[in-house]
Amino acid sequence: MKAVVEGVRIAGLRAVVPSQRHSFVEDPGIFTPEEVRKLAATIGVHERRVLAPPYCASDLCVAAAEGLMAQLDWDPASVEVLIFVSQDADYVLPATACIMQKRLGLPTSTAAFDVPLGCSGYVYGLWIASRLLGGSTARRALVLCGDNATRHLHPEDRATLPLFGDAGSATALEVDPEATPISVVIGTDGAGAPHIFVKAGGKRHCLIPPVASANRAIDPDAAAALERDSRLALNGAEVFSFTLRAVPPLLRETMEHAGTDIDGIDRFVLHQANAFMLEHLRKKVKAPTDKFVIDMQGFGNTSSASIPLAICHSLGRELAERRVKTLMAGFGVGWSWGGMVANLGPMPEPQVVNLPDDYPVLVV
């Protein structure tokens, strides 16, 4: 599917990360020094940010939204679209976006809802928000993308433990008749569902522990299976194969749809899956190294937050000074993918900040 959005601009971005750090380079844990050396070179991660309970992905995103609205001098009453893109809702119900609307002081006229997407979620969220602005009386929107992936990881899973980190982000959009068009390409292939998978937790496979009764003891095998199924399962070989098969055509199709080419793109910012994979993609599409952002050394793979986090961390100063034609592309869990070409900047400098240790938690 393809779309062109007109009359909407991206006004600002902010990312928030936990202050707690963990580095397998400095604290190898279950890995040998040689394994750590190879891991760091391959996945490109030196340390990750880990969100401690009782905080959730929503707390990171709300903090990002509060800081961004203050930076833009936006009155919360002027925001009437709120989209929370995350695989880590606070509760089964209600939608976390409803709780966020109240926390942020947005008006009751706000359209607030969740989009439970991961790696492609940032592009989807921007596309949905921009279309809502273009087809309603709303003038401003917030897209909040964040995940708390570290809580899905098994402490002995050598495939996922060194890779994933936690982060949240906020992106502000507003109606602007002078804005340059935003070009979008979206796709889905549900055949990839089993390859990045948390099986338990939904209604198909509930997280209800086996119950002991007077006549039946807890089945230890069932309990162990439930624990395993509640953790992230990642088939690295299938993910890599999908990425090399689907993403280069996505990048080329997105540029063609936007009427440009590699020379016309200032920066490529893709989902920060792992450094080895990103370098393969860069070579596949023949993008120059200086245009292609690989920035996950200090954060890890942060799922839906990885694109805005990379933009804030790598391009913040540049976006404060000039307009940057940016190709953003998310891809992964689902399989699901999305590409977008948009002009970013000049704007108030996007920032990455730590979540304050005393940040208040709202429990309903």
PDB file of N, CA, C and O in Angstrom, residues 157-185:
ATOM      1  N   ASP A 157      18.581 -16.756  27.753  1.00  0.00           N
ATOM      2  CA  ASP A 157      18.434 -16.786  26.294  1.00  0.00           C
ATOM      3  C   ASP A 157      19.583 -16.005  25.658  1.00  0.00           C
ATOM      4  O   ASP A 157      19.592 -14.778  25.643  1.00  0.00           O
ATOM      5  N   ARG A 158      20.518 -16.724  25.099  1.00  0.00           N
ATOM      6  CA  ARG A 158      21.725 -16.111  24.563  1.00  0.00           C
ATOM      7  C   ARG A 158      21.456 -15.354  23.259  1.00  0.00           C
ATOM      8  O   ARG A 158      22.263 -14.524  22.850  1.00  0.00           O
ATOM      9  N   ALA A 159      20.308 -15.608  22.623  1.00  0.00           N
ATOM     10  CA  ALA A 159      19.994 -14.940  21.352  1.00  0.00           C
ATOM     11  C   ALA A 159      19.414 -13.544  21.561  1.00  0.00           C
ATOM     12  O   ALA A 159      19.607 -12.662  20.723  1.00  0.00           O
ATOM     13  N   THR A 160      18.683 -13.338  22.657  1.00  0.00           N
ATOM     14  CA  THR A 160      17.984 -12.064  22.839  1.00  0.00           C
ATOM     15  C   THR A 160      18.560 -11.186  23.943  1.00  0.00           C
ATOM     16  O   THR A 160      18.456  -9.962  23.885  1.00  0.00           O
ATOM     17  N   LEU A 161      19.170 -11.806  24.943  1.00  0.00           N
ATOM     18  CA  LEU A 161      19.562 -11.059  26.139  1.00  0.00           C
ATOM     19  C   LEU A 161      20.527  -9.908  25.863  1.00  0.00           C
ATOM     20  O   LEU A 161      20.378  -8.824  26.427  1.00  0.00           O
ATOM     21  N   PRO A 162      21.547 -10.092  24.990  1.00  0.00           N
ATOM     22  CA  PRO A 162      22.483  -8.977  24.775  1.00  0.00           C
ATOM     23  C   PRO A 162      21.956  -7.893  23.839  1.00  0.00           C
ATOM     24  O   PRO A 162      22.574  -6.840  23.701  1.00  0.00           O
ATOM     25  N   LEU A 163      20.812  -8.133  23.189  1.00  0.00           N
ATOM     26  CA  LEU A 163      20.401  -7.288  22.065  1.00  0.00           C
ATOM     27  C   LEU A 163      19.396  -6.204  22.433  1.00  0.00           C
ATOM     28  O   LEU A 163      19.520  -5.063  21.990  1.00  0.00           O
ATOM     29  N   PHE A 164      18.390  -6.542  23.222  1.00  0.00           N
ATOM     30  CA  PHE A 164      17.238  -5.657  23.391  1.00  0.00           C
ATOM     31  C   PHE A 164      17.384  -4.717  24.580  1.00  0.00           C
ATOM     32  O   PHE A 164      17.865  -5.102  25.648  1.00  0.00           O
ATOM     33  N   GLY A 165      16.940  -3.477  24.363  1.00  0.00           N
ATOM     34  CA  GLY A 165      16.906  -2.476  25.412  1.00  0.00           C
ATOM     35  C   GLY A 165      15.552  -1.792  25.449  1.00  0.00           C
ATOM     36  O   GLY A 165      14.679  -2.043  24.622  1.00  0.00           O
ATOM     37  N   ASP A 166      15.370  -0.903  26.415  1.00  0.00           N
ATOM     38  CA  ASP A 166      14.106  -0.213  26.630  1.00  0.00           C
ATOM     39  C   ASP A 166      14.245   1.268  26.293  1.00  0.00           C
ATOM     40  O   ASP A 166      15.277   1.888  26.580  1.00  0.00           O
ATOM     41  N   ALA A 167      13.197   1.852  25.728  1.00  0.00           N
ATOM     42  CA  ALA A 167      13.189   3.286  25.414  1.00  0.00           C
ATOM     43  C   ALA A 167      11.775   3.721  25.091  1.00  0.00           C
ATOM     44  O   ALA A 167      10.913   2.906  24.747  1.00  0.00           O
ATOM     45  N   GLY A 168      11.547   5.024  25.212  1.00  0.00           N
ATOM     46  CA  GLY A 168      10.275   5.622  24.815  1.00  0.00           C
ATOM     47  C   GLY A 168      10.529   6.885  24.022  1.00  0.00           C
ATOM     48  O   GLY A 168      11.621   7.470  24.095  1.00  0.00           O
ATOM     49  N   SER A 169       9.536   7.333  23.264  1.00  0.00           N
ATOM     50  CA  SER A 169       9.732   8.517  22.426  1.00  0.00           C
ATOM     51  C   SER A 169       8.418   9.244  22.228  1.00  0.00           C
ATOM     52  O   SER A 169       7.335   8.687  22.431  1.00  0.00           O
ATOM     53  N   ALA A 170       8.533  10.492  21.835  1.00  0.00           N
ATOM     54  CA  ALA A 170       7.368  11.299  21.465  1.00  0.00           C
ATOM     55  C   ALA A 170       7.699  12.055  20.190  1.00  0.00           C
ATOM     56  O   ALA A 170       8.777  12.636  20.061  1.00  0.00           O
ATOM     57  N   THR A 171       6.770  12.042  19.250  1.00  0.00           N
ATOM     58  CA  THR A 171       6.888  12.814  18.014  1.00  0.00           C
ATOM     59  C   THR A 171       5.649  13.678  17.869  1.00  0.00           C
ATOM     60  O   THR A 171       4.528  13.203  18.015  1.00  0.00           O
ATOM     61  N   ALA A 172       5.879  14.953  17.594  1.00  0.00           N
ATOM     62  CA  ALA A 172       4.783  15.913  17.451  1.00  0.00           C
ATOM     63  C   ALA A 172       4.538  16.210  15.981  1.00  0.00           C
ATOM     64  O   ALA A 172       5.482  16.446  15.224  1.00  0.00           O
ATOM     65  N   LEU A 173       3.279  16.172  15.569  1.00  0.00           N
ATOM     66  CA  LEU A 173       2.883  16.520  14.212  1.00  0.00           C
ATOM     67  C   LEU A 173       1.829  17.612  14.277  1.00  0.00           C
ATOM     68  O   LEU A 173       1.019  17.643  15.208  1.00  0.00           O
ATOM     69  N   GLU A 174       1.822  18.491  13.271  1.00  0.00           N
ATOM     70  CA  GLU A 174       0.791  19.510  13.217  1.00  0.00           C
ATOM     71  C   GLU A 174       0.442  19.867  11.777  1.00  0.00           C
ATOM     72  O   GLU A 174       1.240  19.674  10.852  1.00  0.00           O
ATOM     73  N   VAL A 175      -0.754  20.373  11.617  1.00  0.00           N
ATOM     74  CA  VAL A 175      -1.222  20.809  10.306  1.00  0.00           C
ATOM     75  C   VAL A 175      -0.424  22.030   9.875  1.00  0.00           C
ATOM     76  O   VAL A 175      -0.226  22.971  10.645  1.00  0.00           O
ATOM     77  N   ASP A 176       0.063  21.979   8.627  1.00  0.00           N
ATOM     78  CA  ASP A 176       0.829  23.094   8.060  1.00  0.00           C
ATOM     79  C   ASP A 176       0.624  23.081   6.548  1.00  0.00           C
ATOM     80  O   ASP A 176       1.164  22.214   5.852  1.00  0.00           O
ATOM     81  N   PRO A 177      -0.146  24.016   6.008  1.00  0.00           N
ATOM     82  CA  PRO A 177      -0.406  24.024   4.560  1.00  0.00           C
ATOM     83  C   PRO A 177       0.859  24.128   3.717  1.00  0.00           C
ATOM     84  O   PRO A 177       0.845  23.745   2.543  1.00  0.00           O
ATOM     85  N   GLU A 178       1.948  24.627   4.309  1.00  0.00           N
ATOM     86  CA  GLU A 178       3.195  24.785   3.557  1.00  0.00           C
ATOM     87  C   GLU A 178       4.106  23.562   3.657  1.00  0.00           C
ATOM     88  O   GLU A 178       5.197  23.545   3.077  1.00  0.00           O
ATOM     89  N   ALA A 179       3.684  22.535   4.385  1.00  0.00           N
ATOM     90  CA  ALA A 179       4.537  21.359   4.582  1.00  0.00           C
ATOM     91  C   ALA A 179       4.764  20.618   3.268  1.00  0.00           C
ATOM     92  O   ALA A 179       3.870  20.536   2.418  1.00  0.00           O
ATOM     93  N   THR A 180       5.959  20.074   3.103  1.00  0.00           N
ATOM     94  CA  THR A 180       6.253  19.255   1.931  1.00  0.00           C
ATOM     95  C   THR A 180       5.594  17.888   2.083  1.00  0.00           C
ATOM     96  O   THR A 180       5.379  17.412   3.199  1.00  0.00           O
ATOM     97  N   PRO A 181       5.245  17.220   0.977  1.00  0.00           N
ATOM     98  CA  PRO A 181       4.558  15.933   1.070  1.00  0.00           C
ATOM     99  C   PRO A 181       5.395  14.871   1.781  1.00  0.00           C
ATOM    100  O   PRO A 181       6.628  14.879   1.728  1.00  0.00           O
ATOM    101  N   ILE A 182       4.706  13.965   2.439  1.00  0.00           N
ATOM    102  CA  ILE A 182       5.305  12.805   3.092  1.00  0.00           C
ATOM    103  C   ILE A 182       4.861  11.568   2.317  1.00  0.00           C
ATOM    104  O   ILE A 182       3.655  11.353   2.130  1.00  0.00           O
ATOM    105  N   SER A 183       5.812  10.771   1.859  1.00  0.00           N
ATOM    106  CA  SER A 183       5.512   9.579   1.064  1.00  0.00           C
ATOM    107  C   SER A 183       5.661   8.327   1.921  1.00  0.00           C
ATOM    108  O   SER A 183       6.637   8.187   2.658  1.00  0.00           O
ATOM    109  N   VAL A 184       4.696   7.410   1.803  1.00  0.00           N
ATOM    110  CA  VAL A 184       4.635   6.245   2.683  1.00  0.00           C
ATOM    111  C   VAL A 184       4.411   4.984   1.855  1.00  0.00           C
ATOM    112  O   VAL A 184       3.610   4.978   0.916  1.00  0.00           O
ATOM    113  N   VAL A 185       5.122   3.901   2.241  1.00  0.00           N
ATOM    114  CA  VAL A 185       4.896   2.570   1.672  1.00  0.00           C
ATOM    115  C   VAL A 185       4.764   1.592   2.836  1.00  0.00           C
ATOM    116  O   VAL A 185       5.608   1.584   3.738  1.00  0.00           O
TER     117      VAL A 185
END
